[in-house]
Short mmCIF file of C-alpha atoms and ligand atoms in Angstrom, two decimals:
data_model
loop_
_atom_site.label_atom_id
_atom_site.label_comp_id
_atom_site.label_asym_id
_atom_site.label_seq_id
_atom_site.Cartn_x
_atom_site.Cartn_y
_atom_site.Cartn_z
CA UNK A 315 93.63 132.95 136.37
CA UNK A 316 91.12 130.45 135.05
CA UNK A 317 87.46 130.70 135.92
CA UNK A 318 86.34 128.48 138.78
CA UNK A 319 83.38 126.15 138.52
CA UNK A 320 82.30 127.32 141.95
CA UNK A 321 82.86 131.05 141.64
CA UNK A 322 79.15 132.08 141.55
CA UNK A 323 79.11 133.24 145.14
CA UNK A 324 82.53 134.88 145.07
CA UNK A 325 83.30 138.52 144.47
CA UNK A 326 87.06 138.22 144.16
CA UNK A 327 89.48 136.02 142.28
CA UNK A 328 91.35 133.45 144.31
CA UNK A 329 94.74 134.67 145.45
CA UNK A 330 97.57 133.02 143.50
CA UNK A 331 99.14 131.64 146.67
CA UNK A 332 95.83 130.02 147.64
CA UNK A 333 95.37 128.69 144.18
CA UNK A 334 98.77 126.98 144.28
CA UNK A 335 98.19 125.74 147.80
CA UNK A 336 94.76 124.33 147.05
CA UNK A 337 95.57 122.69 143.74
CA UNK A 338 96.06 118.93 143.65
CA UNK A 339 96.25 118.27 139.91
CA UNK A 340 100.05 117.95 140.08
CA UNK A 341 99.55 114.64 141.85
CA UNK A 342 95.91 113.57 141.52
CA UNK A 343 96.20 113.56 137.70
CA UNK A 344 97.10 109.93 138.29
CA UNK A 345 93.45 109.23 138.99
CA UNK A 346 92.35 110.31 135.50
CA UNK A 347 91.33 106.85 134.28
CA UNK A 348 89.41 106.02 137.43
CA UNK A 349 87.79 109.42 137.47
CA UNK A 350 86.66 109.10 133.87
CA UNK A 351 85.40 105.52 134.33
CA UNK A 352 83.45 106.61 137.41
CA UNK A 353 81.93 109.49 135.43
CA UNK A 354 81.01 107.23 132.52
CA UNK A 355 79.11 104.94 134.90
CA UNK A 356 77.44 107.89 136.64
CA UNK A 357 76.35 109.49 133.35
CA UNK A 358 75.09 106.20 131.94
CA UNK A 359 72.92 105.74 135.01
CA UNK A 360 71.68 109.36 134.90
CA UNK A 361 70.48 108.76 131.33
CA UNK A 362 68.94 105.38 132.16
CA UNK A 363 66.99 107.02 134.97
CA UNK A 364 65.96 109.93 132.71
CA UNK A 365 67.65 112.39 135.03
CA UNK A 366 69.47 113.64 131.97
CA UNK A 367 68.37 113.03 128.38
CA UNK A 368 69.54 110.00 126.44
CA UNK A 369 71.20 112.33 123.92
CA UNK A 370 73.15 114.15 126.62
CA UNK A 371 74.09 110.79 128.12
CA UNK A 372 75.56 109.64 124.81
CA UNK A 373 77.40 112.93 124.29
CA UNK A 374 78.89 112.77 127.78
CA UNK A 375 79.99 109.13 127.55
CA UNK A 376 81.52 109.60 124.09
CA UNK A 377 83.20 112.81 125.19
CA UNK A 378 84.68 111.15 128.27
CA UNK A 379 85.95 108.22 126.19
CA UNK A 380 87.67 110.63 123.85
CA UNK A 381 89.26 112.52 126.72
CA UNK A 382 90.54 109.23 128.12
CA UNK A 383 92.00 108.26 124.73
CA UNK A 384 93.51 111.71 124.26
CA UNK A 385 95.20 111.59 127.68
CA UNK A 386 96.56 108.11 126.99
CA UNK A 387 97.86 109.13 123.58
CA UNK A 388 99.40 112.28 125.08
CA UNK A 389 97.20 114.46 122.88
CA UNK A 390 96.21 116.57 125.87
CA UNK A 391 98.23 117.44 128.90
CA UNK A 392 96.97 118.24 132.36
CA UNK A 393 96.41 121.93 132.90
CA UNK A 394 98.45 122.86 136.00
CA UNK A 395 95.89 125.60 136.72
CA UNK A 396 93.03 123.15 137.05
CA UNK A 397 92.11 122.73 140.70
CA UNK A 398 92.09 118.96 140.59
CA UNK A 399 91.61 116.03 138.24
CA UNK A 400 87.83 116.11 138.67
CA UNK A 401 87.59 119.76 137.62
CA UNK A 402 90.03 119.19 134.78
CA UNK A 403 88.02 116.35 133.24
CA UNK A 404 84.71 118.20 133.59
CA UNK A 405 86.21 121.34 132.10
CA UNK A 406 87.60 119.38 129.15
CA UNK A 407 84.23 117.75 128.62
CA UNK A 408 82.32 121.01 128.65
CA UNK A 409 84.80 122.58 126.25
CA UNK A 410 84.20 119.67 123.88
CA UNK A 411 80.44 119.05 124.11
CA UNK A 412 79.04 122.27 125.57
CA UNK A 413 75.99 122.30 127.85
CA UNK A 414 75.64 118.52 128.05
CA UNK A 415 79.00 118.46 129.83
CA UNK A 416 77.61 120.76 132.49
CA UNK A 417 75.01 118.11 133.33
CA UNK A 418 77.53 115.39 134.28
CA UNK A 419 77.84 116.49 137.88
CA UNK A 420 74.08 116.19 138.52
CA UNK A 421 73.49 114.31 141.81
CA UNK A 422 77.19 114.05 142.53
CA UNK A 423 79.85 115.87 144.53
CA UNK A 424 83.60 115.80 144.27
CA UNK A 425 83.44 114.35 147.78
CA UNK A 426 81.84 111.08 146.73
CA UNK A 427 83.66 111.25 143.40
CA UNK A 428 87.14 111.37 144.94
CA UNK A 429 86.30 108.59 147.40
CA UNK A 430 85.28 106.44 144.44
CA UNK A 431 88.37 107.34 142.42
CA UNK A 432 90.76 106.34 145.20
CA UNK A 433 88.96 103.06 145.69
CA UNK A 434 89.15 102.24 141.96
CA UNK A 435 92.82 103.21 141.88
CA UNK A 436 93.73 101.17 144.94
CA UNK A 437 91.80 98.12 143.74
CA UNK A 438 93.86 98.24 140.56
CA UNK A 439 97.07 98.65 142.55
CA UNK A 440 96.17 95.72 144.79
CA UNK A 441 96.00 93.52 141.69
CA UNK A 442 99.33 94.83 140.36
CA UNK A 443 101.06 94.32 143.66
CA UNK A 444 99.59 90.85 144.08
CA UNK A 445 100.97 89.81 140.69
CA UNK A 446 104.42 90.92 141.88
CA UNK A 447 103.95 89.22 145.23
CA UNK A 448 103.00 86.01 143.49
CA UNK A 449 106.20 86.19 141.46
CA UNK A 450 108.19 86.78 144.62
CA UNK A 451 106.61 83.73 146.28
CA UNK A 452 107.21 81.56 143.24
CA UNK A 453 110.85 82.65 143.12
CA UNK A 454 111.33 81.71 146.76
CA UNK A 455 109.49 78.42 146.25
CA UNK A 456 111.94 77.48 143.47
CA UNK A 457 114.87 78.34 145.76
CA UNK A 458 113.32 76.25 148.53
CA UNK A 459 112.70 73.27 146.23
CA UNK A 460 116.37 73.28 145.25
CA UNK A 461 117.56 73.49 148.86
CA UNK A 462 115.49 70.89 150.69
CA UNK A 463 118.67 69.27 152.04
CA UNK A 464 120.81 72.38 152.38
CA UNK A 465 121.56 72.46 156.09
CA UNK A 466 122.42 75.68 157.88
CA UNK A 467 122.14 76.84 161.47
CA UNK A 468 118.88 78.33 162.62
CA UNK A 469 119.47 81.25 164.98
CA UNK A 470 117.97 82.80 168.05
CA UNK A 471 119.55 86.02 169.34
CA UNK A 472 121.65 85.67 166.17
CA UNK A 473 123.50 82.86 167.96
CA UNK A 474 123.60 79.43 166.32
CA UNK A 475 120.72 77.46 167.77
CA UNK A 476 119.57 74.31 165.95
CA UNK A 477 120.17 72.99 162.44
CA UNK A 478 117.46 73.66 159.87
CA UNK A 479 117.46 73.76 156.08
CA UNK A 480 117.68 76.72 153.78
CA UNK A 481 114.38 75.58 152.27
CA UNK A 482 112.75 75.76 155.67
CA UNK A 483 114.21 79.18 156.37
CA UNK A 484 113.02 80.61 153.06
CA UNK A 485 109.59 79.02 153.47
CA UNK A 486 109.11 81.14 156.57
CA UNK A 487 109.15 84.16 154.25
CA UNK A 488 106.70 82.51 151.87
CA UNK A 489 104.28 82.24 154.81
CA UNK A 490 104.68 85.97 155.46
CA UNK A 491 104.20 86.93 151.81
CA UNK A 492 101.16 84.64 151.50
CA UNK A 493 99.66 86.48 154.45
CA UNK A 494 100.44 89.77 152.71
CA UNK A 495 98.55 88.62 149.62
CA UNK A 496 95.67 87.48 151.75
CA UNK A 497 95.59 90.73 153.70
CA UNK A 498 95.33 92.61 150.40
CA UNK A 499 92.40 90.38 149.43
CA UNK A 500 90.65 91.25 152.70
CA UNK A 501 91.36 94.92 152.14
CA UNK A 502 89.98 94.76 148.58
CA UNK A 503 86.82 93.00 149.79
CA UNK A 504 86.04 95.81 152.19
CA UNK A 505 87.05 98.53 149.70
CA UNK A 506 84.92 97.12 146.95
CA UNK A 507 81.80 99.24 147.60
CA UNK A 508 80.71 102.39 145.84
CA UNK A 509 80.27 105.67 147.73
CA UNK A 510 78.59 107.40 144.74
CA UNK A 511 75.20 108.71 145.77
CA UNK A 512 76.56 109.99 149.08
CA UNK A 513 76.76 113.39 147.40
CA UNK A 514 78.58 116.10 149.31
CA UNK A 515 77.54 114.53 152.64
CA UNK A 516 73.77 114.07 152.80
CA UNK A 517 72.98 111.99 149.72
CA UNK A 518 70.86 113.52 147.00
CA UNK A 519 67.25 114.20 146.08
CA UNK A 520 67.66 112.57 142.65
CA UNK A 521 66.47 109.00 142.33
CA UNK A 522 69.90 107.61 141.50
CA UNK A 523 70.37 103.92 140.87
CA UNK A 524 73.41 103.49 143.07
CA UNK A 525 73.61 99.73 142.60
CA UNK A 526 73.69 99.92 138.84
CA UNK A 527 76.63 102.37 139.04
CA UNK A 528 78.44 99.99 141.38
CA UNK A 529 77.71 97.10 139.01
CA UNK A 530 79.04 98.94 135.98
CA UNK A 531 82.25 99.60 137.90
CA UNK A 532 82.62 95.99 138.99
CA UNK A 533 82.06 96.89 142.64
CA UNK A 534 80.16 94.48 144.85
CA UNK A 535 77.91 96.90 146.75
CA UNK A 536 77.16 100.44 147.92
CA UNK A 537 77.97 102.31 151.14
CA UNK A 538 75.20 102.48 153.75
CA UNK A 539 75.65 105.94 155.20
CA UNK A 540 76.25 109.09 153.19
CA UNK A 541 78.41 110.80 155.83
CA UNK A 542 80.59 107.73 156.12
CA UNK A 543 80.58 107.30 152.36
CA UNK A 544 82.43 110.59 151.86
CA UNK A 545 84.51 110.78 155.04
CA UNK A 546 85.75 107.18 155.26
CA UNK A 547 89.39 106.62 154.40
CA UNK A 548 89.76 103.35 156.31
CA UNK A 549 90.52 101.64 153.03
CA UNK A 550 93.51 103.93 152.49
CA UNK A 551 94.73 103.33 156.04
CA UNK A 552 94.22 99.62 155.71
CA UNK A 553 96.02 99.43 152.41
CA UNK A 554 98.90 101.58 153.75
CA UNK A 555 99.20 99.34 156.79
CA UNK A 556 99.14 96.23 154.59
CA UNK A 557 102.02 97.66 152.58
CA UNK A 558 103.81 98.57 155.82
CA UNK A 559 103.53 95.03 157.16
CA UNK A 560 104.78 93.74 153.82
CA UNK A 561 107.76 96.10 154.07
CA UNK A 562 108.49 94.76 157.56
CA UNK A 563 108.85 91.35 155.93
CA UNK A 564 110.95 92.65 153.08
CA UNK A 565 113.12 94.51 155.54
CA UNK A 566 113.76 91.43 157.67
CA UNK A 567 114.70 89.35 154.65
CA UNK A 568 116.88 92.22 153.43
CA UNK A 569 118.74 92.22 156.70
CA UNK A 570 119.41 88.49 156.36
CA UNK A 571 120.56 88.89 152.77
CA UNK A 572 122.96 91.62 153.89
CA UNK A 573 124.34 89.44 156.69
CA UNK A 574 124.53 86.29 154.58
CA UNK A 575 126.39 88.05 151.78
CA UNK A 576 129.00 89.48 154.17
CA UNK A 577 132.39 87.80 154.08
CA UNK A 578 131.88 86.82 157.70
CA UNK A 579 128.86 84.66 156.79
CA UNK A 580 129.43 84.00 153.08
CA UNK A 581 126.23 81.95 152.92
CA UNK A 582 125.22 83.53 149.63
CA UNK A 583 126.65 85.66 146.89
CA UNK A 584 124.54 88.22 145.07
CA UNK A 585 124.78 88.36 141.31
CA UNK A 586 126.88 91.17 139.87
CA UNK A 587 123.85 92.49 138.04
CA UNK A 588 122.03 92.93 141.35
CA UNK A 589 124.93 94.46 143.29
CA UNK A 590 126.73 97.76 143.21
CA UNK A 591 130.33 98.93 143.61
CA UNK A 592 132.19 101.61 145.50
CA UNK A 593 133.57 104.81 144.00
CA UNK A 594 136.76 104.47 146.04
CA UNK A 595 137.23 100.87 147.16
CA UNK A 596 137.83 98.77 144.06
CA UNK A 597 137.16 95.45 145.78
CA UNK A 598 133.69 96.30 147.06
CA UNK A 599 130.48 94.62 146.01
CA UNK A 600 127.55 95.94 147.97
CA UNK A 601 124.04 94.55 148.56
CA UNK A 602 122.37 97.89 147.78
CA UNK A 603 119.05 96.39 146.67
CA UNK A 604 118.62 94.76 150.08
CA UNK A 605 119.81 97.87 151.92
CA UNK A 606 117.48 100.14 149.97
CA UNK A 607 114.57 97.81 150.62
CA UNK A 608 115.37 97.82 154.32
CA UNK A 609 115.61 101.63 154.21
CA UNK A 610 112.53 102.23 152.10
CA UNK A 611 110.45 100.37 154.64
CA UNK A 612 110.78 103.62 156.64
CA UNK A 613 109.12 105.61 153.86
CA UNK A 614 106.15 103.29 153.70
CA UNK A 615 105.73 103.37 157.48
CA UNK A 616 106.02 107.17 157.30
CA UNK A 617 103.15 107.35 154.81
CA UNK A 618 101.01 105.24 157.10
CA UNK A 619 101.76 107.62 159.97
CA UNK A 620 100.94 110.60 157.73
CA UNK A 621 97.60 109.09 156.83
CA UNK A 622 96.67 108.15 160.39
CA UNK A 623 97.56 111.64 161.54
CA UNK A 624 95.62 113.34 158.74
CA UNK A 625 92.49 111.37 159.59
CA UNK A 626 92.55 111.56 163.37
CA UNK A 627 90.26 114.16 164.88
CA UNK A 628 88.55 115.12 161.59
CA UNK A 629 84.90 115.99 162.16
CA UNK A 630 82.36 114.45 159.79
CA UNK A 631 82.08 114.62 156.87
CA UNK A 632 84.55 115.68 154.13
CA UNK A 633 87.39 118.05 155.05
CA UNK A 634 90.04 119.33 152.70
CA UNK A 635 92.68 117.74 154.95
CA UNK A 636 91.73 114.53 153.20
CA UNK A 637 93.34 115.70 149.97
CA UNK A 638 96.59 114.91 151.77
CA UNK A 639 95.85 111.19 151.50
CA UNK A 640 97.00 111.04 147.89
CA UNK A 641 100.70 111.84 147.90
CA UNK A 642 101.23 109.55 150.87
CA UNK A 643 99.47 106.59 149.33
CA UNK A 644 101.02 107.19 145.89
CA UNK A 645 104.44 107.18 147.46
CA UNK A 646 103.77 103.88 149.20
CA UNK A 647 102.51 102.35 145.97
CA UNK A 648 105.53 103.61 144.01
CA UNK A 649 107.95 102.39 146.63
CA UNK A 650 106.50 98.90 146.72
CA UNK A 651 106.18 98.76 142.93
CA UNK A 652 109.83 99.64 142.41
CA UNK A 653 111.07 97.49 145.27
CA UNK A 654 109.43 94.24 144.21
CA UNK A 655 111.01 93.60 140.78
CA UNK A 656 114.50 94.50 142.02
CA UNK A 657 114.13 92.42 145.15
CA UNK A 658 112.73 89.37 143.37
CA UNK A 659 115.46 89.58 140.74
CA UNK A 660 118.09 89.76 143.45
CA UNK A 661 116.77 86.55 145.05
CA UNK A 662 116.35 84.76 141.73
CA UNK A 663 119.97 85.36 140.73
CA UNK A 664 121.78 84.82 144.05
CA UNK A 665 124.21 81.93 144.49
CA UNK A 666 123.84 79.75 147.55
CA UNK A 667 127.00 78.48 149.22
CA UNK A 668 125.69 75.22 150.63
CA UNK A 669 129.09 74.12 151.95
CA UNK A 670 129.52 77.32 153.98
CA UNK A 671 126.06 76.91 155.43
CA UNK A 672 126.77 73.33 156.41
CA UNK A 673 130.10 74.26 157.92
CA UNK A 674 128.36 76.87 160.09
CA UNK A 675 125.78 74.33 161.19
CA UNK A 676 128.56 71.86 162.14
CA UNK A 677 130.08 74.40 164.51
CA UNK A 678 128.29 76.11 167.35
CA UNK A 679 126.91 72.89 168.89
CA UNK A 680 123.62 73.16 167.04
CA UNK A 681 123.02 69.47 167.88
CA UNK A 682 123.27 69.95 171.66
CA UNK A 683 119.46 69.89 172.06
CA UNK A 684 119.36 66.62 170.13
CA UNK A 685 121.99 65.17 172.45
CA UNK A 686 119.77 66.08 175.40
CA UNK A 687 116.75 64.60 173.63
CA UNK A 688 118.75 61.39 172.98
CA UNK A 689 119.34 61.06 176.72
CA UNK A 690 115.67 61.77 177.45
CA UNK A 691 114.66 58.99 175.07
CA UNK A 692 116.95 56.68 177.10
CA UNK A 693 115.00 57.57 180.28
CA UNK A 694 116.91 60.52 181.73
CA UNK A 695 114.70 63.46 182.86
CA UNK A 696 115.02 66.44 180.51
CA UNK A 697 116.56 68.81 183.09
CA UNK A 698 119.34 66.27 183.88
CA UNK A 699 119.82 65.54 180.18
CA UNK A 700 120.15 69.29 179.54
CA UNK A 701 122.90 69.47 182.15
CA UNK A 702 124.84 66.47 180.80
CA UNK A 703 124.64 67.87 177.29
CA UNK A 704 125.80 71.26 178.59
CA UNK A 705 128.79 69.67 180.29
CA UNK A 706 129.71 67.85 177.09
CA UNK A 707 129.52 71.15 175.23
CA UNK A 708 131.80 72.76 177.79
CA UNK A 709 134.24 69.85 177.46
CA UNK A 710 134.27 70.33 173.66
CA UNK A 711 134.78 74.12 173.96
CA UNK A 712 137.75 73.38 176.22
CA UNK A 713 139.18 70.87 173.74
CA UNK A 714 138.27 72.92 170.69
CA UNK A 715 136.20 70.23 169.00
CA UNK A 716 132.59 69.44 168.06
CA UNK A 717 130.30 66.96 169.82
CA UNK A 718 130.62 64.56 166.90
CA UNK A 719 134.42 64.54 167.29
CA UNK A 720 134.21 62.99 170.76
CA UNK A 721 135.08 59.33 171.24
CA UNK A 722 132.53 56.96 172.70
CA UNK A 723 134.61 56.82 175.88
CA UNK A 724 134.41 60.61 176.18
CA UNK A 725 130.65 60.39 175.88
CA UNK A 726 130.40 57.56 178.41
CA UNK A 727 132.48 59.51 180.90
CA UNK A 728 129.62 62.06 181.05
CA UNK A 729 126.80 59.49 180.86
CA UNK A 730 127.29 55.73 180.73
CA UNK A 731 123.89 55.44 179.07
CA UNK A 732 125.30 56.82 175.83
CA UNK A 733 126.14 54.16 173.24
CA UNK A 734 127.40 53.99 169.65
CA UNK A 735 124.08 55.10 168.20
CA UNK A 736 124.84 58.61 169.49
CA UNK A 737 126.77 59.47 166.31
CA UNK A 738 123.77 58.89 164.11
CA UNK A 739 121.37 60.43 166.64
CA UNK A 740 123.14 63.79 166.64
CA UNK A 741 124.24 63.96 163.02
CA UNK A 742 122.96 67.13 161.35
CA UNK A 743 120.74 65.11 159.00
CA UNK A 744 119.10 63.31 161.91
CA UNK A 745 118.65 66.55 163.84
CA UNK A 746 116.78 68.02 160.88
CA UNK A 747 114.89 64.93 159.76
CA UNK A 748 113.64 63.92 163.19
CA UNK A 749 111.82 67.23 163.29
CA UNK A 750 109.10 65.96 161.04
CA UNK A 751 106.43 67.59 163.15
CA UNK A 752 104.05 69.74 161.08
CA UNK A 753 105.78 73.06 160.57
CA UNK A 754 109.24 71.51 161.13
CA UNK A 755 112.34 71.42 158.92
CA UNK A 756 112.50 67.68 158.02
CA UNK A 757 113.24 67.26 154.30
CA UNK A 758 109.91 65.59 153.51
CA UNK A 759 107.93 67.93 155.72
CA UNK A 760 109.28 70.99 153.90
CA UNK A 761 108.70 69.27 150.55
CA UNK A 762 105.06 68.96 151.53
CA UNK A 763 104.99 72.55 152.83
CA UNK A 764 106.24 73.71 149.43
CA UNK A 765 103.48 71.89 147.58
CA UNK A 766 100.89 73.20 150.06
CA UNK A 767 102.20 76.73 149.47
CA UNK A 768 101.67 76.40 145.71
CA UNK A 769 98.07 75.40 146.40
CA UNK A 770 97.56 78.27 148.86
CA UNK A 771 99.07 80.69 146.35
CA UNK A 772 96.74 79.53 143.58
CA UNK A 773 93.67 79.93 145.76
CA UNK A 774 94.72 83.33 147.10
CA UNK A 775 95.43 84.74 143.65
CA UNK A 776 92.23 83.35 142.08
CA UNK A 777 90.27 84.92 144.94
N1 LIG B 1674 90.84 117.36 145.36
C1 LIG B 1674 89.92 117.02 146.40
C2 LIG B 1674 90.49 115.90 147.27
O1 LIG B 1674 91.38 115.28 146.84
C3 LIG B 1674 88.62 116.57 145.81
C4 LIG B 1674 87.45 116.82 146.70
C5 LIG B 1674 87.22 118.27 146.86
N2 LIG B 1674 86.02 118.53 147.60
C6 LIG B 1674 85.74 119.75 148.08
N3 LIG B 1674 84.65 119.87 148.74
N4 LIG B 1674 86.58 120.77 147.93
O2 LIG B 1674 90.08 115.65 148.38
#
């Protein structure tokens, strides 16, 4: 078994089972770039502060750069016997440059090192995910722009309720995804501070320039308490909950896609290239991308629960339990990163059956509220208007027709106040377009909401 960097006080070799159990390189190798960049900044500062010599500083930085290049060009592979990525990199360095390599860890601990690495990794992932989220929003905005006048029923309790437009419906999701982008910005702002200098738990006696390290790494500040610096994983929890909330949104839209693409609804049809078939039923075309997205939400929530449970009840400061944060957060990142391109592509290529949507909005008495409102505007109290409208609906159900099919005499039988203008007042277009209140579905209101969303998106992404 390989020699340990910490084996000075030990009299026996680590048991193989313990070695396997303890080792994290099989998953934390992913942090290699962030680990090396953190070390380059740390070593540069050590040399600037004369804590190590300038010559050693140069050797270390060059050595680390070469290791990074060698990993990226697949010239070296991760040694599965290395305890973790931090030990692996330091070991590689010392093998290459000798004693200077052994000076890298001056004034540092793996505890502050790993906290830094995860922050750098997650900050990078936040940017990647935001790029994908922006694409998703832009895809929906294009769909919305093309469907400003596509009327369909809005639902409550999954029962037809009031007519809205497909643009309005899809814009609800843009609002959710814009909040997701903004939540990630908030999360990044809080994450953006360097824990280096916290040491193992109690800081260090070396006169480190913590701010210059943070600066070199593009971080905006430094942590204020060494115990918190090494034991805080709020940023992992926050990021995992942001991804969970995002998956709630994806899952809800998935459910709608699945319903809408059923033959019963037939509001949309998914493109063949974003659907899958059945091994037995030749006619089948299944919305697997939406179903997987709905299902994978569970994985992301599961990781959040793992992380919360790992962290609860841990005494200060670092505990090895915290090594368990990595696989959970990596799985969430991978799930979201594979979900987004498939999901966005599915939306971009789907066909919208505007006629079917309109037909559904014409049935189900989605204009019954507008009929009541028409009566209110003619002076009838809302409660009475509600009842008259309800009776007219019942009459239509009995006669198997829609409100707009009734003759003016039928209307007058229920309320003499109703006149010929009723037909325009309760047409689907009027129902939608009279709802020009901010946040409503009127064609022009949604057009404005779309242009506002483009502005919001630009400012959130620039942020
Ligand atoms: N692999 C460890 C982790 O991921 C790094 C920190 C180890 N620190 C220690 N004191 N053993 O948490």
